[in-house]
GROMACS .gro file of C-alpha atoms in nm:
model
  149
    1UNK     CA    1  -0.977  -0.488  -1.851
    2UNK     CA    2  -0.655  -0.443  -1.654
    3UNK     CA    3  -0.533  -0.702  -1.409
    4UNK     CA    4  -0.528  -0.578  -1.053
    5UNK     CA    5  -0.297  -0.685  -0.776
    6UNK     CA    6  -0.477  -0.614  -0.453
    7UNK     CA    7  -0.303  -0.573  -0.120
    8UNK     CA    8  -0.483  -0.572   0.212
    9UNK     CA    9  -0.320  -0.301   0.421
   10UNK     CA   10  -0.394  -0.259   0.791
   11UNK     CA   11  -0.354   0.071   0.968
   12UNK     CA   12  -0.328   0.113   1.344
   13UNK     CA   13  -0.414   0.449   1.495
   14UNK     CA   14  -0.597   0.623   1.774
   15UNK     CA   15  -0.959   0.682   1.674
   16UNK     CA   16  -1.194   0.915   1.857
   17UNK     CA   17  -1.497   0.708   1.950
   18UNK     CA   18  -1.853   0.845   1.964
   19UNK     CA   19  -1.834   0.866   2.344
   20UNK     CA   20  -1.530   1.099   2.319
   21UNK     CA   21  -1.272   0.842   2.427
   22UNK     CA   22  -0.969   0.778   2.207
   23UNK     CA   23  -0.917   0.409   2.133
   24UNK     CA   24  -0.642   0.227   1.942
   25UNK     CA   25  -0.796   0.056   1.639
   26UNK     CA   26  -0.667  -0.149   1.348
   27UNK     CA   27  -0.860  -0.115   1.021
   28UNK     CA   28  -0.805  -0.304   0.695
   29UNK     CA   29  -0.819  -0.138   0.352
   30UNK     CA   30  -0.762  -0.269   0.001
   31UNK     CA   31  -0.503  -0.103  -0.223
   32UNK     CA   32  -0.433  -0.173  -0.591
   33UNK     CA   33  -0.056  -0.169  -0.641
   34UNK     CA   34   0.228  -0.339  -0.826
   35UNK     CA   35   0.436  -0.427  -0.518
   36UNK     CA   36   0.429  -0.430  -0.139
   37UNK     CA   37   0.642  -0.112  -0.137
   38UNK     CA   38   0.407   0.072  -0.372
   39UNK     CA   39   0.104  -0.052  -0.176
   40UNK     CA   40   0.245   0.094   0.146
   41UNK     CA   41   0.336   0.425  -0.023
   42UNK     CA   42  -0.008   0.465  -0.186
   43UNK     CA   43  -0.185   0.361   0.133
   44UNK     CA   44   0.001   0.618   0.345
   45UNK     CA   45  -0.076   0.889   0.085
   46UNK     CA   46  -0.446   0.797   0.090
   47UNK     CA   47  -0.475   0.781   0.470
   48UNK     CA   48  -0.266   1.083   0.577
   49UNK     CA   49  -0.540   1.347   0.511
   50UNK     CA   50  -0.793   1.155   0.721
   51UNK     CA   51  -0.592   1.072   1.032
   52UNK     CA   52  -0.464   1.328   1.278
   53UNK     CA   53  -0.180   1.208   1.494
   54UNK     CA   54   0.043   0.909   1.457
   55UNK     CA   55  -0.043   0.592   1.273
   56UNK     CA   56   0.141   0.281   1.161
   57UNK     CA   57   0.087   0.044   0.872
   58UNK     CA   58   0.070  -0.273   1.081
   59UNK     CA   59   0.031  -0.533   0.805
   60UNK     CA   60   0.035  -0.571   0.427
   61UNK     CA   61  -0.056  -0.893   0.250
   62UNK     CA   62  -0.169  -0.995  -0.096
   63UNK     CA   63  -0.545  -1.024  -0.132
   64UNK     CA   64  -0.665  -1.284  -0.378
   65UNK     CA   65  -0.965  -1.120  -0.548
   66UNK     CA   66  -1.025  -1.187  -0.915
   67UNK     CA   67  -1.282  -0.908  -0.943
   68UNK     CA   68  -1.448  -0.623  -0.756
   69UNK     CA   69  -1.808  -0.510  -0.788
   70UNK     CA   70  -1.826  -0.165  -0.625
   71UNK     CA   71  -2.156   0.016  -0.569
   72UNK     CA   72  -2.249   0.386  -0.571
   73UNK     CA   73  -2.543   0.336  -0.334
   74UNK     CA   74  -2.518   0.513   0.003
   75UNK     CA   75  -2.658   0.208   0.183
   76UNK     CA   76  -2.389  -0.018   0.032
   77UNK     CA   77  -2.127   0.057   0.295
   78UNK     CA   78  -1.983  -0.290   0.352
   79UNK     CA   79  -1.767  -0.528   0.151
   80UNK     CA   80  -1.852  -0.894   0.110
   81UNK     CA   81  -1.613  -1.168   0.002
   82UNK     CA   82  -1.791  -1.405  -0.235
   83UNK     CA   83  -1.650  -1.745  -0.321
   84UNK     CA   84  -1.769  -1.835  -0.669
   85UNK     CA   85  -1.713  -2.177  -0.822
   86UNK     CA   86  -1.702  -2.194  -1.201
   87UNK     CA   87  -1.812  -2.526  -1.349
   88UNK     CA   88  -1.658  -2.640  -1.675
   89UNK     CA   89  -1.677  -2.973  -1.854
   90UNK     CA   90  -1.351  -3.130  -1.966
   91UNK     CA   91  -1.408  -3.223  -2.333
   92UNK     CA   92  -1.175  -3.525  -2.327
   93UNK     CA   93  -1.293  -3.696  -2.010
   94UNK     CA   94  -1.639  -3.534  -1.985
   95UNK     CA   95  -1.561  -3.472  -1.619
   96UNK     CA   96  -1.695  -3.171  -1.438
   97UNK     CA   97  -1.418  -2.936  -1.331
   98UNK     CA   98  -1.472  -2.678  -1.058
   99UNK     CA   99  -1.254  -2.369  -1.023
  100UNK     CA  100  -1.299  -2.142  -0.722
  101UNK     CA  101  -1.240  -1.767  -0.731
  102UNK     CA  102  -1.305  -1.481  -0.490
  103UNK     CA  103  -1.496  -1.166  -0.579
  104UNK     CA  104  -1.539  -0.863  -0.355
  105UNK     CA  105  -1.886  -0.704  -0.363
  106UNK     CA  106  -1.989  -0.374  -0.206
  107UNK     CA  107  -2.340  -0.402  -0.064
  108UNK     CA  108  -2.572  -0.306   0.221
  109UNK     CA  109  -2.627  -0.660   0.354
  110UNK     CA  110  -2.595  -1.028   0.267
  111UNK     CA  111  -2.902  -1.043   0.040
  112UNK     CA  112  -2.790  -0.729  -0.141
  113UNK     CA  113  -2.441  -0.880  -0.188
  114UNK     CA  114  -2.585  -1.193  -0.353
  115UNK     CA  115  -2.809  -0.977  -0.577
  116UNK     CA  116  -2.517  -0.753  -0.680
  117UNK     CA  117  -2.295  -1.056  -0.740
  118UNK     CA  118  -2.557  -1.207  -0.974
  119UNK     CA  119  -2.590  -0.871  -1.154
  120UNK     CA  120  -2.213  -0.848  -1.193
  121UNK     CA  121  -2.195  -1.204  -1.327
  122UNK     CA  122  -2.469  -1.153  -1.591
  123UNK     CA  123  -2.232  -1.146  -1.890
  124UNK     CA  124  -2.049  -1.460  -1.780
  125UNK     CA  125  -2.071  -1.749  -2.023
  126UNK     CA  126  -1.952  -2.016  -1.777
  127UNK     CA  127  -2.184  -2.182  -1.528
  128UNK     CA  128  -2.114  -2.084  -1.171
  129UNK     CA  129  -2.231  -2.148  -0.817
  130UNK     CA  130  -2.206  -1.916  -0.519
  131UNK     CA  131  -2.020  -2.126  -0.262
  132UNK     CA  132  -1.995  -1.867   0.017
  133UNK     CA  133  -2.063  -1.502   0.098
  134UNK     CA  134  -1.918  -1.342   0.409
  135UNK     CA  135  -1.882  -0.986   0.531
  136UNK     CA  136  -1.525  -0.855   0.547
  137UNK     CA  137  -1.385  -0.594   0.786
  138UNK     CA  138  -1.250  -0.395   0.487
  139UNK     CA  139  -1.325  -0.025   0.536
  140UNK     CA  140  -1.257   0.102   0.182
  141UNK     CA  141  -1.068   0.027  -0.139
  142UNK     CA  142  -0.819   0.234  -0.335
  143UNK     CA  143  -0.807   0.121  -0.698
  144UNK     CA  144  -0.563   0.266  -0.946
  145UNK     CA  145  -0.666   0.587  -1.118
  146UNK     CA  146  -0.848   0.756  -0.830
  147UNK     CA  147  -0.558   0.953  -0.688
  148UNK     CA  148  -0.318   0.940  -0.986
  149UNK     CA  149  -0.365   1.251  -1.195
   0.00000   0.00000   0.00000
């Protein structure tokens, strides 16, 4: 499995609201890229067909996700950040060592996110605990391979 470097990119644009009024909004997306420059380029390419009018990329920062568990379900329209703590035993000192990692899960709600996280972790040999699950404002993700032909 390839290593991903995720960047959280925020776009600011005028969005037509359901009541017909245009409102300035800032929305975060996740882009898989090798550098900040490539993340911005890919993000602009992905967003241009969907936004009429002007927009600006207002922020780009590294996102520390070790894994993503996307879902094909229509109801799974939100992304949840899950903090997972792996528990290992140090063979020399017999001490318990905890290592935290973040996993992004696409799900319908909190319960669904925990269920999908457990499903995604099934093949894991190490013991783990779910330390936290919280909904993110992330609108969508753009992994490598979707737009590259």
